[in-house]
Amino acid sequence: MTDAPLLDVRGLTVEFETDGERLRAVDEVSFAVRGGEIVGLVGESGAGKSLTSEAILGLIPCPPGRVTGEVRLRERNLLALDEAALARIRGKDIAMIFQNPTASLNPVFRVGDQLHEAMALHLAEPRPTLRARAVEILTRVGIPSAATRMRDYPHQFSGGMAQRVMIGMGMSCVPSLLIADEPTTALDVTIQAQVLALIRRLARESGTAVLLVSHDLGIISQMCDRVLVMYAGRVVEEASIATVFRAPAHPYTRALIDCLPRTEATAQLGTIVGVMPGLRALPPGCRFHPRCPIAEPRCTKETPALRALGSGHRVACHLASNGAP
Amino acid sequence: MTALLEVENLTKHFTVGDGLVNRLAGRRSTVVRAVDGVSFAIAPAETLGLVGESGCGKTTTGRLVLRAVEPTAGRIRFDGEDITALRERALLPFRRRAQIVFQDPYTSLNPRMPVGRIVGEPIMVHRLAARGAVPERVTALLEMVGLQREHAGRYPHELSGGQRQRVGIARALAVSPRLIVADEAVSALDVSVRAQILNLLIALRERLGLAFLFVSHDLGVIRFISHRVAVMYLGRLVEIAPAAELFRRPLHPYSQALLAAIPTVGDGRTSMFDQPGRLIEGELPSPMNLPRGCRFASRCPQRMARCREVEPALVSAAPNHLVACHLYGDENNGQGAAAPVSLRPPGPEADTAL
Amino acid sequence: MARQLDVEGGFAPQATTAEPTLATGGLRRWWRRFARNRGAVFGLGVLLLIVVMSVFAPVLAPHDPLAQGVGPPLQRPSLDHWAGTDSFGRDLLSRIIYGARIALVVGVVSVALAMAIGVSLGLAAGYYGGWLDIVVMRAMDALFAFPIIILAIAMMAIMGFGVVNVIIAVAVGFIAPFARVTRADVLAVKEEPYVEAARLAGVSGPAIIVRHVLPNVLAPIIVQAALRVSGAIITEAGLSFLGLGPPPPTPVWGSMIAEGRNFIVMAPHVSTFPGIALMLAIIGLNLLGDGLRDTLDPRLRR
């Protein structure tokens, strides 16, 4: 792992123009991912985490969207590239898998063919080699009888198996970064565990960095090295896993952790009053202040910037300090 | 104490592929045994959590209990009365005493009806209040679930997911039921909203003495809200125990696998995903093609020869703790102490941790 | 959870996704969207014009439409007679204005009748299913198989002429489409959890249909109705053209066009002006129908 980050996101902003209004769904998001790291992006629905990951790969239709800022993959700014250049990067340097694997697979083509095509786009190897590789990949992701299964169609795969196929496709060209957007939300618990274990194992084995987007703090805590907490379009906290669960600094992070039902007995679940604001009704100052138990007048006027709290620990809160209230 | 709800050998089979074309083509139809001989009981004011993964039949069981789906076999007894075969008109009194809360707040409310009418409709259907008194009742119900009087005039799309779910709960409470079937009632909500709704349900059950059949795939939620928990796999019950007991000492290998697979908040140093052998392998067998013997055998790390031959019965492995597994039934020559047909819920002395 | 680029609610299904529908007070919002479609606004204008012409015909028409000899026969458009005169010396403009009445009445009433019957059949067939569904839909299939004109001709032959009979004949032809569209949506709506909730609360079948199903299938039905009005008018015009409509001397666009057939070379205005009126009415109503569909049908949103 070198010191220069693999992916460097600076001031990423995503806006949408609709009905004459301009709404900002992702607001000046900045973070970095180092080679081989597994970074989690956590937040509730509407926080902007999926949009952030889609913006990185240029998947947001513009118009009506508008993406500004910098997304540097090694030294190149992805936002400045044209579609052709981006297409060369997608699948090869950065791969992405989504929540619903069957939506990402073409139902009228055999799975083996789709896997083969994905590789043929980026790897200049002869067909038989790629075919053999495809079987090898399917086996590696845990699909039994891979050679036979290559000839099956997507609908013949269960959700978990289909997601394994997607992971196989994503890792087929050994990308430097894999973006996984809620990859297991639609899967059963035991299958989810298998799929996550697979992602983690493959990533570690090939040194691929992972950006894991999820709303599930439990998954994040077991999968990731570091985590970014998003709220209403902004990053409110960034820390290592150990730190964020031992000493969360942002009130939202703390509340989120409290809300989790555990498998030990608890009398009452912590709650957060209210709901995350919609894009049309963003509060001034700190966006969390209407729901924050320790909000002060300052919080309603000044938007807190992300500042360093310790090594690798950043918080966007006026009142946070290490080991704070 | 007499059980509020008693379910005996409840079964629901769906036939697939028996349409005209298939029949003409000479293809045999297959039977999906969605719920296959399930028995349990719920005491008044008790919450039974019903947990399992997709295809286990928990949702169908919830529907069967309310007669929203017709059982293929088995008996349902509510408050001592056998309601299994009653016709719709005769079921009306039952409909007052058992209600449902749905999973999806976005489709469980009529988009063209204002909230007040949604909540008021059951009151009017059962003539529980004079016409003029209905708005008062509606306001009381809305306030009980944490909404305000003003919400009565709003339409569902003007409310958030959490608020809509509250409306659904108010609607269920409108008839003052004794049992509520909560079908993944918080699964579609965000974590912080989920917590609010769960706290609300607990407050309500304490206040109103409600019993719940709480169907969910989320073990954390089940643990939090249930007094007892029943685990289902491919249409059958594999384990029933008081909540604390089940989570502390799961006996059935499937329950153990489920619990091991939940990503709980860890310490950041070790990952459950790095521990081989901890997580269970394999996929669910097809519900249309069930294997012989124990349905879990194909994935069970502790399977024995018997397991592929004989399906284990639900037997008592500890006080109030029933398991369907040969590991716990062998002392009686594989017969096992057959589970009493109507399973009495534990008395007040049992460990119902809350 | 389906991921859609729905910007309205700020990508937060939890936050208030305020996209009010027409029935729920979003009238102003709906109008803004509707007004953006110029064709639809034109259509609305046409409809208003036809209504005005029908209602205020006695005031607007310069002459008595039935009075013969108010001008020389077959006279070209002039200052006295803006649309000229027909072979009986009747003022064409007055006849066209009065003709709007029949067009409007037949168009609207026949569609309303077809809607009342067709929607009821569709609701019952869709909700109750079973043999009722089979019987009704097969009957609709049979009805559907007949071209409306043939059906109308057959009915007129049996019933005789007159405006009422025309209305009935045209209505019969439109029952099947309404039944089908209704039934299709009913099948979808009846699976929704809120319908099941009503059932489980003990609400009776008919009450569920009226309170829960009907309001939620109304939008596509209204669109259908708007689109069908033009079809009804054209059918009526066709029948009149063939001589099966209201008997002369009633001013009806279809028969006016037929009357002018014989003079098409020397006095084309006799057929042309009613023809233009008919054409404008049809185009306008179709555009209006399209506009309504685009704004009312929730499936086509964005």
Short mmCIF file of N, CA and C in Angstrom, two decimals, chain B residues 63 66 68 88 92 95 99-100 102 106-113 117 121-122 125-126 155 157-162 164 171 188-190 193, chain C residues 1 12-25 192-194 196-204 207 211-213 215-216 219 298:
data_model
loop_
_atom_site.label_atom_id
_atom_site.label_comp_id
_atom_site.label_asym_id
_atom_site.label_seq_id
_atom_site.Cartn_x
_atom_site.Cartn_y
_atom_site.Cartn_z
N ARG B 63 -50.70 -15.12 7.60
CA ARG B 63 -51.93 -14.94 6.83
C ARG B 63 -52.96 -16.01 7.15
N LEU B 66 -55.02 -15.48 10.29
CA LEU B 66 -56.09 -14.50 10.15
C LEU B 66 -57.16 -14.93 9.14
N ALA B 68 -56.77 -15.04 6.12
CA ALA B 68 -56.64 -14.25 4.89
C ALA B 68 -56.32 -15.19 3.73
N GLU B 88 -67.16 -16.40 5.58
CA GLU B 88 -66.75 -15.01 5.77
C GLU B 88 -67.68 -14.23 6.68
N LEU B 92 -66.96 -12.38 11.00
CA LEU B 92 -66.94 -10.95 11.33
C LEU B 92 -66.56 -10.67 12.78
N ARG B 95 -62.94 -10.93 13.12
CA ARG B 95 -62.21 -9.84 12.47
C ARG B 95 -62.09 -8.64 13.39
N GLN B 99 -56.20 -8.51 14.16
CA GLN B 99 -55.92 -7.57 13.08
C GLN B 99 -54.51 -7.74 12.55
N ILE B 100 -54.22 -6.98 11.51
CA ILE B 100 -52.91 -7.12 10.87
C ILE B 100 -52.24 -5.76 10.68
N PHE B 102 -49.22 -4.34 8.15
CA PHE B 102 -48.45 -4.79 7.00
C PHE B 102 -47.03 -4.25 6.98
N TYR B 106 -46.08 2.03 2.16
CA TYR B 106 -46.46 2.77 0.95
C TYR B 106 -47.62 2.13 0.20
N THR B 107 -47.90 0.88 0.47
CA THR B 107 -49.03 0.26 -0.23
C THR B 107 -50.08 -0.24 0.73
N SER B 108 -49.88 -0.04 2.03
CA SER B 108 -50.87 -0.60 2.94
C SER B 108 -51.97 0.40 3.27
N LEU B 109 -51.88 1.61 2.74
CA LEU B 109 -52.93 2.59 2.95
C LEU B 109 -53.50 3.02 1.61
N ASN B 110 -54.82 3.14 1.54
CA ASN B 110 -55.48 3.57 0.31
C ASN B 110 -55.05 4.99 -0.03
N PRO B 111 -54.34 5.17 -1.15
CA PRO B 111 -53.82 6.51 -1.46
C PRO B 111 -54.90 7.56 -1.67
N ARG B 112 -56.13 7.12 -1.93
CA ARG B 112 -57.18 8.10 -2.20
C ARG B 112 -58.06 8.37 -0.99
N MET B 113 -57.65 7.85 0.15
CA MET B 113 -58.48 8.08 1.34
C MET B 113 -57.71 8.89 2.35
N ARG B 117 -60.41 8.72 7.51
CA ARG B 117 -61.35 7.71 7.01
C ARG B 117 -60.73 6.33 7.04
N GLU B 121 -62.74 3.63 9.19
CA GLU B 121 -63.54 2.62 8.48
C GLU B 121 -63.86 1.38 9.32
N PRO B 122 -62.84 0.78 9.97
CA PRO B 122 -63.18 -0.42 10.76
C PRO B 122 -64.18 -0.12 11.87
N VAL B 125 -67.53 -0.13 10.21
CA VAL B 125 -67.94 -1.46 9.75
C VAL B 125 -68.49 -2.27 10.91
N HIS B 126 -67.83 -2.17 12.06
CA HIS B 126 -68.27 -2.97 13.19
C HIS B 126 -69.20 -2.21 14.12
N TYR B 155 -53.58 13.04 3.44
CA TYR B 155 -53.56 11.83 2.64
C TYR B 155 -52.24 11.09 2.85
N HIS B 157 -49.83 10.09 1.05
CA HIS B 157 -48.59 10.52 0.41
C HIS B 157 -48.00 11.75 1.08
N GLU B 158 -48.77 12.39 1.95
CA GLU B 158 -48.25 13.56 2.64
C GLU B 158 -47.50 13.17 3.92
N LEU B 159 -47.48 11.89 4.21
CA LEU B 159 -46.83 11.45 5.44
C LEU B 159 -45.56 10.68 5.13
N SER B 160 -44.66 10.63 6.10
CA SER B 160 -43.44 9.85 5.93
C SER B 160 -43.74 8.37 6.16
N GLY B 161 -42.77 7.54 5.84
CA GLY B 161 -42.94 6.10 6.02
C GLY B 161 -43.30 5.73 7.44
N GLY B 162 -42.59 6.31 8.38
CA GLY B 162 -42.86 6.01 9.78
C GLY B 162 -44.27 6.45 10.17
N ARG B 164 -46.82 6.76 8.20
CA ARG B 164 -47.80 5.88 7.55
C ARG B 164 -47.94 4.58 8.32
N ARG B 171 -55.10 1.95 12.55
CA ARG B 171 -56.21 1.25 11.90
C ARG B 171 -56.43 -0.12 12.52
N ALA B 188 -39.46 -2.37 6.44
CA ALA B 188 -39.28 -1.42 5.34
C ALA B 188 -38.89 -0.04 5.85
N LEU B 189 -38.63 0.08 7.14
CA LEU B 189 -38.35 1.40 7.70
C LEU B 189 -36.87 1.58 7.96
N ASP B 190 -36.43 2.81 7.95
CA ASP B 190 -35.05 3.10 8.31
C ASP B 190 -34.79 2.78 9.77
N VAL B 193 -36.24 5.13 12.46
CA VAL B 193 -37.70 5.09 12.49
C VAL B 193 -38.17 3.74 13.03
N MET C 1 -36.10 -2.44 -2.36
CA MET C 1 -36.65 -1.10 -2.58
C MET C 1 -36.20 -0.62 -3.94
N ALA C 12 -35.36 10.28 -0.42
CA ALA C 12 -35.62 9.70 0.89
C ALA C 12 -37.07 9.25 0.93
N PRO C 13 -37.32 7.99 0.75
CA PRO C 13 -38.70 7.51 0.86
C PRO C 13 -39.28 7.81 2.22
N GLN C 14 -38.41 8.03 3.19
CA GLN C 14 -38.92 8.31 4.52
C GLN C 14 -39.42 9.72 4.63
N ALA C 15 -38.79 10.62 3.91
CA ALA C 15 -39.25 12.01 3.98
C ALA C 15 -40.52 12.16 3.18
N THR C 16 -41.17 13.26 3.35
CA THR C 16 -42.45 13.46 2.68
C THR C 16 -42.26 13.49 1.18
N THR C 17 -42.75 12.49 0.51
CA THR C 17 -42.67 12.52 -0.95
C THR C 17 -43.95 13.17 -1.44
N ALA C 18 -43.91 14.47 -1.53
CA ALA C 18 -45.15 15.18 -1.82
C ALA C 18 -45.40 15.29 -3.30
N GLU C 19 -45.99 14.28 -3.88
CA GLU C 19 -46.40 14.37 -5.26
C GLU C 19 -47.91 14.16 -5.26
N PRO C 20 -48.64 15.17 -4.91
CA PRO C 20 -50.09 14.97 -4.76
C PRO C 20 -50.75 14.65 -6.10
N THR C 21 -51.71 13.78 -6.06
CA THR C 21 -52.44 13.44 -7.27
C THR C 21 -53.66 14.34 -7.37
N LEU C 22 -54.30 14.27 -8.51
CA LEU C 22 -55.40 15.18 -8.77
C LEU C 22 -56.46 15.08 -7.69
N ALA C 23 -56.84 13.86 -7.37
CA ALA C 23 -57.93 13.68 -6.42
C ALA C 23 -57.54 14.10 -5.02
N THR C 24 -56.30 14.29 -4.78
CA THR C 24 -55.90 14.61 -3.42
C THR C 24 -55.42 16.05 -3.32
N GLY C 25 -56.03 16.91 -4.08
CA GLY C 25 -55.78 18.34 -3.87
C GLY C 25 -54.61 18.91 -4.64
N GLU C 192 -53.39 -5.18 -3.69
CA GLU C 192 -52.68 -4.24 -2.83
C GLU C 192 -53.02 -4.50 -1.36
N PRO C 193 -52.05 -4.30 -0.50
CA PRO C 193 -52.29 -4.55 0.93
C PRO C 193 -53.46 -3.77 1.50
N TYR C 194 -53.72 -2.56 1.03
CA TYR C 194 -54.81 -1.82 1.68
C TYR C 194 -56.17 -2.45 1.37
N GLU C 196 -56.50 -5.75 1.08
CA GLU C 196 -56.51 -6.89 1.99
C GLU C 196 -56.83 -6.41 3.40
N ALA C 197 -56.30 -5.27 3.77
CA ALA C 197 -56.57 -4.73 5.10
C ALA C 197 -58.06 -4.50 5.27
N ALA C 198 -58.70 -3.98 4.25
CA ALA C 198 -60.13 -3.73 4.34
C ALA C 198 -60.88 -5.05 4.50
N ARG C 199 -60.45 -6.04 3.74
CA ARG C 199 -61.10 -7.36 3.85
C ARG C 199 -60.95 -7.90 5.24
N LEU C 200 -59.73 -7.78 5.77
CA LEU C 200 -59.48 -8.32 7.09
C LEU C 200 -60.13 -7.49 8.19
N ALA C 201 -60.59 -6.31 7.82
CA ALA C 201 -61.31 -5.52 8.82
C ALA C 201 -62.80 -5.83 8.76
N GLY C 202 -63.17 -6.67 7.80
CA GLY C 202 -64.56 -7.06 7.71
C GLY C 202 -65.39 -6.25 6.74
N VAL C 203 -64.74 -5.41 5.94
CA VAL C 203 -65.50 -4.60 4.98
C VAL C 203 -66.06 -5.53 3.90
N SER C 204 -67.31 -5.29 3.51
CA SER C 204 -67.96 -6.18 2.56
C SER C 204 -67.43 -5.94 1.14
N ALA C 207 -68.59 -2.79 -0.72
CA ALA C 207 -68.02 -1.59 -0.10
C ALA C 207 -66.56 -1.44 -0.47
N ARG C 211 -65.22 1.85 -2.28
CA ARG C 211 -64.38 2.76 -1.52
C ARG C 211 -62.90 2.62 -1.82
N HIS C 212 -62.48 1.40 -2.11
CA HIS C 212 -61.05 1.19 -2.24
C HIS C 212 -60.59 0.93 -3.67
N VAL C 213 -61.39 0.17 -4.40
CA VAL C 213 -60.93 -0.19 -5.74
C VAL C 213 -61.23 0.91 -6.75
N PRO C 215 -61.86 4.21 -6.66
CA PRO C 215 -61.09 5.46 -6.71
C PRO C 215 -59.68 5.28 -7.25
N ASN C 216 -59.15 4.08 -7.09
CA ASN C 216 -57.78 3.87 -7.52
C ASN C 216 -57.65 3.38 -8.95
N ALA C 219 -58.34 6.89 -12.66
CA ALA C 219 -57.54 7.72 -13.57
C ALA C 219 -57.48 7.17 -14.99
N PRO C 298 -50.45 7.60 -13.52
CA PRO C 298 -49.25 7.60 -12.67
C PRO C 298 -48.13 6.73 -13.22
#
